[in-house]
Short mmCIF file of N, CA, C and O in Angstrom, two decimals:
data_model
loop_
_atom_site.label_atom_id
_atom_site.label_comp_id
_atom_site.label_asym_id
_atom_site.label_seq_id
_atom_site.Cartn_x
_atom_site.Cartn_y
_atom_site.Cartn_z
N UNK Q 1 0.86 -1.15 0.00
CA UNK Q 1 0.00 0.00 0.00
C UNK Q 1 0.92 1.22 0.00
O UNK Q 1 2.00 1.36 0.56
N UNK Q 2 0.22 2.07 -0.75
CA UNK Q 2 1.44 3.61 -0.64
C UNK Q 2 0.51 4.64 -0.87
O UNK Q 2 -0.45 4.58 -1.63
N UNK Q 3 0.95 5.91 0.06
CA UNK Q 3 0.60 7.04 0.38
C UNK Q 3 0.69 7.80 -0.20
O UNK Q 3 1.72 8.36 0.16
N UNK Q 4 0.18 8.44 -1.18
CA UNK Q 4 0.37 9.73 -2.22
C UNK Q 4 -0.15 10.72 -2.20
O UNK Q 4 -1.35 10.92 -2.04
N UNK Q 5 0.92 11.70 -2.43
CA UNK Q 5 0.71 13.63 -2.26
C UNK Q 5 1.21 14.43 -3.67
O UNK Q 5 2.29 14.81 -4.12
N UNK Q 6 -0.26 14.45 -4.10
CA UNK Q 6 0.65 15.90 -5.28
C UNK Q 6 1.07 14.45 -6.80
O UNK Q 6 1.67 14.69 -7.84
N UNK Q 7 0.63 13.40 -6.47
CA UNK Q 7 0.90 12.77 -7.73
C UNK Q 7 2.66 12.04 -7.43
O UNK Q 7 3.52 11.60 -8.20
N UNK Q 8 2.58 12.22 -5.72
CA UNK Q 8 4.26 11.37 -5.65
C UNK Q 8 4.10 10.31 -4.01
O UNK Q 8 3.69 10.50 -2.87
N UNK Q 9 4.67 9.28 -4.74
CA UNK Q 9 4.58 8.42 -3.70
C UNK Q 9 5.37 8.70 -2.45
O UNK Q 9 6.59 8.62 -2.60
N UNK Q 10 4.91 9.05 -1.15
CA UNK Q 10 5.82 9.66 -0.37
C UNK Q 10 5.92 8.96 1.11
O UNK Q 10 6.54 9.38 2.09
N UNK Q 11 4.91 7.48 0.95
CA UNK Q 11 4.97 6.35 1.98
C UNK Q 11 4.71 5.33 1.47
O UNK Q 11 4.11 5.37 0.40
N UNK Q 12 5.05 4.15 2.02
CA UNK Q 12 4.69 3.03 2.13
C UNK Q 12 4.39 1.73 3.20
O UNK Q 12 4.79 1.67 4.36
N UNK Q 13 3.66 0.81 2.55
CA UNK Q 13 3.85 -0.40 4.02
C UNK Q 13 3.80 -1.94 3.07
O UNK Q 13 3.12 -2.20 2.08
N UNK Q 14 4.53 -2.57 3.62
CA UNK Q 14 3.96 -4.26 2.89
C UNK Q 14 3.96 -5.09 4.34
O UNK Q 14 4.28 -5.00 5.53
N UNK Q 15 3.36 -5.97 3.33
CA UNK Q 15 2.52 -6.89 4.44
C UNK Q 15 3.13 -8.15 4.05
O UNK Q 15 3.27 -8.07 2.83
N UNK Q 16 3.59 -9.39 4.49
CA UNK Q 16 3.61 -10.59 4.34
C UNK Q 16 3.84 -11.65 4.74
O UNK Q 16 4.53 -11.83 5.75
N UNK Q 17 3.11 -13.01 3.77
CA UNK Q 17 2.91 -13.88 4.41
C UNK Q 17 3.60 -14.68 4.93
O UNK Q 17 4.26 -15.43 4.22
N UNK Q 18 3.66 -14.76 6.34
CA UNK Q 18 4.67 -15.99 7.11
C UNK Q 18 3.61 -17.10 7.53
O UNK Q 18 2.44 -17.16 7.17
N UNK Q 19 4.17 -17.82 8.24
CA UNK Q 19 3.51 -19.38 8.72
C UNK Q 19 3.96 -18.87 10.77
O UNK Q 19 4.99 -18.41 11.27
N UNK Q 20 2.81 -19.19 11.30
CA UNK Q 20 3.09 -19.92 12.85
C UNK Q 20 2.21 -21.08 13.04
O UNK Q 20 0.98 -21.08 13.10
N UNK Q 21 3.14 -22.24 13.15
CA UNK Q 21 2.64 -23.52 13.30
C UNK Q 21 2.28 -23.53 12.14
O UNK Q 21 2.90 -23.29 11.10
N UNK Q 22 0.43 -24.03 12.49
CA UNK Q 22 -0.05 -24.22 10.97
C UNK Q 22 -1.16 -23.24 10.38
O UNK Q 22 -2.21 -23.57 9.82
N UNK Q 23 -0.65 -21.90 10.65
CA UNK Q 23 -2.00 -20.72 10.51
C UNK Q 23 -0.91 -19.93 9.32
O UNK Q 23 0.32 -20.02 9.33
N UNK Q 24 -1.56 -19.34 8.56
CA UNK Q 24 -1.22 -18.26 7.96
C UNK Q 24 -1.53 -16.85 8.21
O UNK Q 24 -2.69 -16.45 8.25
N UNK Q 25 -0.18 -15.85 8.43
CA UNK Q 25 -0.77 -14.92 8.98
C UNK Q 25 0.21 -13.90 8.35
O UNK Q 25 0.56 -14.13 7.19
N UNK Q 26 0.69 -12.80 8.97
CA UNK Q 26 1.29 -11.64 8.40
C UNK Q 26 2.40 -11.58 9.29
O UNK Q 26 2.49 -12.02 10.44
N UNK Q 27 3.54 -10.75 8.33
CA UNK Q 27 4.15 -9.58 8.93
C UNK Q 27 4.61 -8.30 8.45
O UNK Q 27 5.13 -8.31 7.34
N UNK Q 28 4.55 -7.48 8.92
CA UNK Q 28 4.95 -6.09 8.33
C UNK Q 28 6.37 -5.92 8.38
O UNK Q 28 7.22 -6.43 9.11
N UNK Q 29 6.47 -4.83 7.14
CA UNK Q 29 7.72 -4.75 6.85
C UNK Q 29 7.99 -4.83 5.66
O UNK Q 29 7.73 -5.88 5.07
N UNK Q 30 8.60 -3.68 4.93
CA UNK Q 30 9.29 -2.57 5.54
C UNK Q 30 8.04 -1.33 5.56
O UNK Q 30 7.18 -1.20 4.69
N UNK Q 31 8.19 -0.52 6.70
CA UNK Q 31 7.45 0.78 6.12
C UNK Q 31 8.36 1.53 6.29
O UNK Q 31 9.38 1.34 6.94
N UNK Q 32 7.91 2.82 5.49
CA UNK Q 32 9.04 3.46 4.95
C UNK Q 32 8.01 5.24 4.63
O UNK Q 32 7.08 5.18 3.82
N UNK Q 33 8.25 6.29 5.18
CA UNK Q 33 7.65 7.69 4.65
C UNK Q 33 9.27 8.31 4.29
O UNK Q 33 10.35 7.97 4.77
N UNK Q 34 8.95 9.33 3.26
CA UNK Q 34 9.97 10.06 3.06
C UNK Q 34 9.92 11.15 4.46
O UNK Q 34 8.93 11.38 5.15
N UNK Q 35 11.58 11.83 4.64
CA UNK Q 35 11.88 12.04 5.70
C UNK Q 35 10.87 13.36 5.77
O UNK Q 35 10.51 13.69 6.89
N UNK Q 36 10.49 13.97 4.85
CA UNK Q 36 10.10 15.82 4.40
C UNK Q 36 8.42 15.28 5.71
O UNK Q 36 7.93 15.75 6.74
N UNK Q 37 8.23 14.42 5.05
CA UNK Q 37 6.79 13.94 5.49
C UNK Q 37 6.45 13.22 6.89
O UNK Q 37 5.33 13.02 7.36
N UNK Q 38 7.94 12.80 7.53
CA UNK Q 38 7.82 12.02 9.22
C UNK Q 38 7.17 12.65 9.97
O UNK Q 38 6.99 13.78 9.53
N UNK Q 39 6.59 12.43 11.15
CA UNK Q 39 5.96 13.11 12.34
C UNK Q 39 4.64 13.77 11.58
O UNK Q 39 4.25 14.87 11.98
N UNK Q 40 3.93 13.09 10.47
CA UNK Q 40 2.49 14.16 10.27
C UNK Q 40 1.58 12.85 10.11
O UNK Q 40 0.83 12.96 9.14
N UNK Q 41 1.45 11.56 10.84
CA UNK Q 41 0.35 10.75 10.92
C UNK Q 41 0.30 9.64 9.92
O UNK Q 41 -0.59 8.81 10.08
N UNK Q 42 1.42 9.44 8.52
CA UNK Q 42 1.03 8.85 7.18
C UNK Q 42 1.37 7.78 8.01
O UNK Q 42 0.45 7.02 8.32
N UNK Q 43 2.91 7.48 8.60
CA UNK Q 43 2.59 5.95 9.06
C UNK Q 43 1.80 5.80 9.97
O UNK Q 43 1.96 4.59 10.16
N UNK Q 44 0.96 6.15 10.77
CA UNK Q 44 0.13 5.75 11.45
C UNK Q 44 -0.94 5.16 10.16
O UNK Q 44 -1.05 3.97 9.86
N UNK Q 45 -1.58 6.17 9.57
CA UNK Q 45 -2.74 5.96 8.65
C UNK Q 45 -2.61 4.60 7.87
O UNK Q 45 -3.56 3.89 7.54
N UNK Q 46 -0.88 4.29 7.55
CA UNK Q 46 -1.16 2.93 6.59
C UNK Q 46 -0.60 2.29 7.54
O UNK Q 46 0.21 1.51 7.04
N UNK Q 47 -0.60 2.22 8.96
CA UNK Q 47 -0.76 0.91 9.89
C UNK Q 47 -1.88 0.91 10.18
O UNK Q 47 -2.07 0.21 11.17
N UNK Q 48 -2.77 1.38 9.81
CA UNK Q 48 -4.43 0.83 10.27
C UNK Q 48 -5.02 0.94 9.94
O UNK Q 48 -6.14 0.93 10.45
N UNK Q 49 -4.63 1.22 8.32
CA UNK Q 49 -5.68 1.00 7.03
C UNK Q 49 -5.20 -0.34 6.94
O UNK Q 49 -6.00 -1.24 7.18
N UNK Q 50 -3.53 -0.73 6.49
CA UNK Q 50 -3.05 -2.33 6.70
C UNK Q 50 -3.60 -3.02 7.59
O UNK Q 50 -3.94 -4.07 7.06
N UNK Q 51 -3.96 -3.00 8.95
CA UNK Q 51 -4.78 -3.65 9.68
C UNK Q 51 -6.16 -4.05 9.41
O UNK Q 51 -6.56 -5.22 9.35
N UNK Q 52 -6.91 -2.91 9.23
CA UNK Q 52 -8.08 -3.14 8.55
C UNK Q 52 -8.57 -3.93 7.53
O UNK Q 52 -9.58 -4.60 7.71
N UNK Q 53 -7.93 -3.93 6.38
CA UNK Q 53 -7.44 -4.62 5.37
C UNK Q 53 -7.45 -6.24 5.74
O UNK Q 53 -8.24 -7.11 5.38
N UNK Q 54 -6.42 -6.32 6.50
CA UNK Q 54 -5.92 -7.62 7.08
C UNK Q 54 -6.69 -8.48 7.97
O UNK Q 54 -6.55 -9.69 7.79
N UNK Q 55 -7.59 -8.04 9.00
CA UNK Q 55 -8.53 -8.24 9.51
C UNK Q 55 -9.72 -8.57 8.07
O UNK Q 55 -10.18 -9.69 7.86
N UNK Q 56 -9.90 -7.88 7.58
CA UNK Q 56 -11.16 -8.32 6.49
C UNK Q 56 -10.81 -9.24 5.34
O UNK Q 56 -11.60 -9.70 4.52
N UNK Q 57 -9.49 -9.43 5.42
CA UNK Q 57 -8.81 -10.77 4.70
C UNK Q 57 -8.69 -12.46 5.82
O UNK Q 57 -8.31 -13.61 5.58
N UNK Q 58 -9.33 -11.62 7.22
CA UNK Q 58 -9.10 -13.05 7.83
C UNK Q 58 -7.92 -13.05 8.57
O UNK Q 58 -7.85 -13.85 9.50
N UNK Q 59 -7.31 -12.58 8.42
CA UNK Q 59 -5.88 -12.40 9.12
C UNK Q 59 -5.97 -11.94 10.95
O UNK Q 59 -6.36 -10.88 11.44
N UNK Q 60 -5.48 -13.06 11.58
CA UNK Q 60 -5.64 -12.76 12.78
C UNK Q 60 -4.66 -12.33 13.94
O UNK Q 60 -4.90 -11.94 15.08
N UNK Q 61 -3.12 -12.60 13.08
CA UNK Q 61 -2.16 -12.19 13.92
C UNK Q 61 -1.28 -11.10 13.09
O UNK Q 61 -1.47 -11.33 11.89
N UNK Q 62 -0.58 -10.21 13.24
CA UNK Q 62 0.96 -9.21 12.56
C UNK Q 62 1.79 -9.00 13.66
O UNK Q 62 1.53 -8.44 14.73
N UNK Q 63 3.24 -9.72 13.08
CA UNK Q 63 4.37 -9.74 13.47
C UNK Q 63 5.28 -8.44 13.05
O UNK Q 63 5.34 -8.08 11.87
N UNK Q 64 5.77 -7.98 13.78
CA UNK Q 64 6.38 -6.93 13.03
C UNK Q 64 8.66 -7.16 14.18
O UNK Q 64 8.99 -7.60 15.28
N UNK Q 65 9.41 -6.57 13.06
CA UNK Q 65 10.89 -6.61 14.26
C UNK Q 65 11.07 -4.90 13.83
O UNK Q 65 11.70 -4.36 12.92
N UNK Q 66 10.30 -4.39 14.81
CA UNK Q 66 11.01 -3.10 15.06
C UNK Q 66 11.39 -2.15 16.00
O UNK Q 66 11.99 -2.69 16.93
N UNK Q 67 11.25 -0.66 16.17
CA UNK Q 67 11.28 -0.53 17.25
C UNK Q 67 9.48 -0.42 18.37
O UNK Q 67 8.33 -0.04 18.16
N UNK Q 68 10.23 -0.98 19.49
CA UNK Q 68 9.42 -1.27 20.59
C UNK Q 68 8.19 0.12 21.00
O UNK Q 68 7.05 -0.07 21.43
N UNK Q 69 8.94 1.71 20.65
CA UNK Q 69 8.51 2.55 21.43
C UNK Q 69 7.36 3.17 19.76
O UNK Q 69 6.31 3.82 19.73
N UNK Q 70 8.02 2.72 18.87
CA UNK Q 70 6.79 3.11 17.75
C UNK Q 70 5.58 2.33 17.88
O UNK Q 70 4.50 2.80 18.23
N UNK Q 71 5.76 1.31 17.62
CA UNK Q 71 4.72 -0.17 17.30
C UNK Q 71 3.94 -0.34 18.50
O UNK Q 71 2.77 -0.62 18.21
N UNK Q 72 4.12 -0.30 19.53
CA UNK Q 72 3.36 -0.23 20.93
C UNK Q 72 2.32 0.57 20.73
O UNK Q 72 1.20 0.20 21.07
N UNK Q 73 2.49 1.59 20.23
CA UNK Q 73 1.51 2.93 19.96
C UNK Q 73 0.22 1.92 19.52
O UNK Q 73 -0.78 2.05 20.22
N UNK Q 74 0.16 0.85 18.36
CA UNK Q 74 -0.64 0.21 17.86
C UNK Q 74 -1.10 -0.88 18.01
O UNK Q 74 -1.87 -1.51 17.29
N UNK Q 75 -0.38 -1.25 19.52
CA UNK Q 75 -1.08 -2.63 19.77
C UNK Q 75 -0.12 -3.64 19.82
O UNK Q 75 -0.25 -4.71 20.41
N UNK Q 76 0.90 -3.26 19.16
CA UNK Q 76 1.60 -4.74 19.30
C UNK Q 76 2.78 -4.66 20.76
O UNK Q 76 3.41 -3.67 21.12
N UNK Q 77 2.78 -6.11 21.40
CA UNK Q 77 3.64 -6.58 22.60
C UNK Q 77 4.52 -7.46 22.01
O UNK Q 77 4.41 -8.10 20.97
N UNK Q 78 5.43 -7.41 22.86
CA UNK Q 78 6.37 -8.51 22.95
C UNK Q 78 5.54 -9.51 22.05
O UNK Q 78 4.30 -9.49 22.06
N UNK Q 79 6.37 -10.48 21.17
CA UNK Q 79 5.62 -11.53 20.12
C UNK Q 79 5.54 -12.90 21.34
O UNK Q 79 4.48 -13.54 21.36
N UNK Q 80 6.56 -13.28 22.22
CA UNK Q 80 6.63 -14.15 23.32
C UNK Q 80 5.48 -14.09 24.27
O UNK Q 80 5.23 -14.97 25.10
N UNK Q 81 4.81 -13.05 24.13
CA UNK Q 81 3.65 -12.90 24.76
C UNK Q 81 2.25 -14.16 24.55
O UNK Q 81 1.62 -14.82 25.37
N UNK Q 82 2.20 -14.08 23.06
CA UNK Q 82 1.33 -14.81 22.48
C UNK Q 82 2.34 -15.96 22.26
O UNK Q 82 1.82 -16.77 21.49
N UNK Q 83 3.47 -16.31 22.60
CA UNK Q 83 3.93 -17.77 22.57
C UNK Q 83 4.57 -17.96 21.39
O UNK Q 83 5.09 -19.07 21.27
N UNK Q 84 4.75 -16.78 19.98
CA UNK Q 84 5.34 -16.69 19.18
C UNK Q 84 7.19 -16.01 19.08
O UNK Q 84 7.79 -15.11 19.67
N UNK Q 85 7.45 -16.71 18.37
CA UNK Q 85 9.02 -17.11 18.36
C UNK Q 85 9.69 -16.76 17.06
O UNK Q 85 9.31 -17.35 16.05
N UNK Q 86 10.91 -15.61 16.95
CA UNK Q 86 11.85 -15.57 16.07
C UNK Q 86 12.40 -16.43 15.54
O UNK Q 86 13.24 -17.05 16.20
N UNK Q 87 12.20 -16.75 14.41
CA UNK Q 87 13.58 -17.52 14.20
C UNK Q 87 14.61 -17.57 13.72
O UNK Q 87 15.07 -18.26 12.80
N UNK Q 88 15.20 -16.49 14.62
CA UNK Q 88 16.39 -16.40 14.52
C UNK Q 88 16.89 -15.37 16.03
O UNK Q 88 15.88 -14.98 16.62
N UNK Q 89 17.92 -14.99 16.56
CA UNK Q 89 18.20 -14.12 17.43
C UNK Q 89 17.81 -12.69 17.32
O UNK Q 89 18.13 -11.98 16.37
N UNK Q 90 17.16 -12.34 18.24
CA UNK Q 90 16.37 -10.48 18.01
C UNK Q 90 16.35 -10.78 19.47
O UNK Q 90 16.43 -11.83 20.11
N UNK Q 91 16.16 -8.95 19.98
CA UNK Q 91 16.14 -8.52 21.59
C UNK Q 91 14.78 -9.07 21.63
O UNK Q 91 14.18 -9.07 20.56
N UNK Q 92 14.20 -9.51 22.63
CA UNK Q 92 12.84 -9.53 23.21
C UNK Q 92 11.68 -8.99 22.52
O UNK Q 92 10.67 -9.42 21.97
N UNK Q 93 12.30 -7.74 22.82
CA UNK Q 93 11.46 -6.09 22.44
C UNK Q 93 11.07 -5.78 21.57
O UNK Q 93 10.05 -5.19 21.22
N UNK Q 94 12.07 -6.25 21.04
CA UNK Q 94 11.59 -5.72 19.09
C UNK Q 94 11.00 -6.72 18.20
O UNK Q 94 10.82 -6.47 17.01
N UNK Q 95 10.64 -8.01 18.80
CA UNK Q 95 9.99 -9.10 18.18
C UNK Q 95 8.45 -9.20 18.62
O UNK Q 95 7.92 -9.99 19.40
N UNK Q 96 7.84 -8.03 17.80
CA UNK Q 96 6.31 -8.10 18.48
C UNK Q 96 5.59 -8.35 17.12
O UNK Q 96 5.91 -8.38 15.93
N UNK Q 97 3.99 -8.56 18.20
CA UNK Q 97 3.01 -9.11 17.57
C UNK Q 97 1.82 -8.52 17.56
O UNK Q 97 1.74 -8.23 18.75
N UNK Q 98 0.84 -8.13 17.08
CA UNK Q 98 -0.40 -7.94 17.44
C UNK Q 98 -1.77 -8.82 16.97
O UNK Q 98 -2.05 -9.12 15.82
N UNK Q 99 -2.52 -9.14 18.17
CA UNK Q 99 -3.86 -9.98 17.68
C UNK Q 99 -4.74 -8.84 17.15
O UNK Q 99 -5.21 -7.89 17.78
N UNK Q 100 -4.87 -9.16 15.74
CA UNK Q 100 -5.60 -8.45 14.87
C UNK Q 100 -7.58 -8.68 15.60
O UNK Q 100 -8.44 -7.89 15.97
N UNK Q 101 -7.49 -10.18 15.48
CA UNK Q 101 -9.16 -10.98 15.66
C UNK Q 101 -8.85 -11.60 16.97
O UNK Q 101 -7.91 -12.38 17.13
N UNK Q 102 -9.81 -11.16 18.07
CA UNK Q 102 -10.16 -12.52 19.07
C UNK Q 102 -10.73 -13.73 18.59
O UNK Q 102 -10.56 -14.74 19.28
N UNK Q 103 -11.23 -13.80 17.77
CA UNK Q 103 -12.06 -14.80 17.32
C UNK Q 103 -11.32 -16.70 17.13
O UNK Q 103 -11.81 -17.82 17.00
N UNK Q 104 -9.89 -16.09 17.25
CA UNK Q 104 -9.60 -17.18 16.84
C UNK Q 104 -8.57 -18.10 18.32
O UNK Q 104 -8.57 -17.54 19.42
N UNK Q 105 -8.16 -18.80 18.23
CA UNK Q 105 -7.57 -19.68 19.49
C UNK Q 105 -6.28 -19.10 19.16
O UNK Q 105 -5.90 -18.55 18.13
N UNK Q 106 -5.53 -19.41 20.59
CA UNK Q 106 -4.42 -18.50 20.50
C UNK Q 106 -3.14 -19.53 19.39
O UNK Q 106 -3.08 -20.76 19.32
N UNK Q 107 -2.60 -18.91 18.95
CA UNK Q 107 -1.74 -20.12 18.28
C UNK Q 107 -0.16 -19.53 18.79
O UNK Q 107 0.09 -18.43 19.28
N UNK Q 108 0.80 -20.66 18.49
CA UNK Q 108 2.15 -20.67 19.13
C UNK Q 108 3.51 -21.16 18.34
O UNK Q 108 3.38 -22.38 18.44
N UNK Q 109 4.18 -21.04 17.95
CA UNK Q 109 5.24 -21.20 17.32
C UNK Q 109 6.41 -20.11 16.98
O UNK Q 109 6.55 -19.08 17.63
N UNK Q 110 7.19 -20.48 15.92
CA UNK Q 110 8.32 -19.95 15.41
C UNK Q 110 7.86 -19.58 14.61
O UNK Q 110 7.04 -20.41 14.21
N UNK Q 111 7.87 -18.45 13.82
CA UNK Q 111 7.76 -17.90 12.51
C UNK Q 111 8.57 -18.68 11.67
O UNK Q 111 9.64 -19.22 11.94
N UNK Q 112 7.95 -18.68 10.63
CA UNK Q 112 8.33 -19.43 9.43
C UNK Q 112 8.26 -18.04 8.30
O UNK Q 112 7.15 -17.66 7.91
N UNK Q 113 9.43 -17.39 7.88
CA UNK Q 113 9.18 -16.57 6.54
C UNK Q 113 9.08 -17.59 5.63
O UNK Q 113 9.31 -18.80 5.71
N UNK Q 114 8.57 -16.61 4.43
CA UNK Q 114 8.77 -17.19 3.29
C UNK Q 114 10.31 -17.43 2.22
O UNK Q 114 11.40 -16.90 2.00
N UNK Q 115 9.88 -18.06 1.98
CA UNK Q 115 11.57 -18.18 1.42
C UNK Q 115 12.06 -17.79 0.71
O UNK Q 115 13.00 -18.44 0.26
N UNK Q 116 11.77 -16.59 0.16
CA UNK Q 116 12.33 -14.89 -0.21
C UNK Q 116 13.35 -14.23 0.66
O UNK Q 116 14.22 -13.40 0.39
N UNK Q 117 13.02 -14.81 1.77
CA UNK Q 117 13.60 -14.12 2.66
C UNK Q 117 15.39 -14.81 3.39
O UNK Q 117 16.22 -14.41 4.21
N UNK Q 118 15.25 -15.94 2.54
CA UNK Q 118 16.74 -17.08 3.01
C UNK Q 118 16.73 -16.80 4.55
O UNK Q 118 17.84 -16.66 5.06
N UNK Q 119 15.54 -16.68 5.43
CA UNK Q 119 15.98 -17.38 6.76
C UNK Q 119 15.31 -18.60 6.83
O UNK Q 119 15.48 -19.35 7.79
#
C-alpha cells in the first residue's frame, strides 16, 4: 500500500505472508515515509488501514521486528507474549506481535518466513 501527495509516492507499508505452526498470517515490513513527510500521521494511517485490510482478509495475527517505542503505539507486545518465536536471534522487544481478531484460538510457534527471505 502507498501514500500519495501531489501525484508522488511519499509512503509506504507491505505486508507478508509468514507461517506460525499451521495458521497463515502476516508480517509487516518494511514501512518506509519520506523524511520531508515524518511526524504528520502517514505511518500511522497505513498501519491501520493495513490492519483493517488484514482483519477483512481473515488475518488474525501481525508480526512486526522493530522498534518497541513506535509499534506499541498500535497494539503490538512482545511476540513471546502470544507464545510466538523468532527464528532467529532479536532482543525480546523488538519481536512483536499484534492480535488483529479474538475470534480465533491463541496459536504458538516460530515464525516461518517465506523463502524470499533465506531465513
Amino acid at each position: 500500500m502507498v501514500a500519495v501527495q501531489d501525484n508522488k509516492i511519499i509512503g509506504y507499508i507491505l505486508f507478508t505472508k509468514i507461517e506460525i505452526g499451521e495458521y497463515e498470517e502476516l508480517a509487516l515490513a518494511p514501512l518506509g515515509i519520506l523524511p520531508n513527510y515524518q511526524r504528520q500521521g502517514i505511518g500511522t494511517k497505513l498501519i491501520e488501514e493495513g490492519h483493517k485490510i488484514a482483519k477483512k482478509l481473515g488475518y488474525h495475527y501481525c508480526i512486526v521486528l522493530g522498534s518497541d517505542k513506535y509499534y506499541s503505539k498500535f497494539g503490538y507486545v512482545t511476540a513471546s507474549q502470544y507464545g510466538i518465536l523468532a527464528p532467529f536471534e532479536v532482543p525480546n522487544e523488538n519481536f512483536m506481535a499484534i492480535k488483529l481478531k479474538d475470534t480465533k484460538k491463541e496459536i504458538t510457534g516460530i515464525v516461518k518466513y517465506s523463502k524470499e527471505f533465506g531465513i
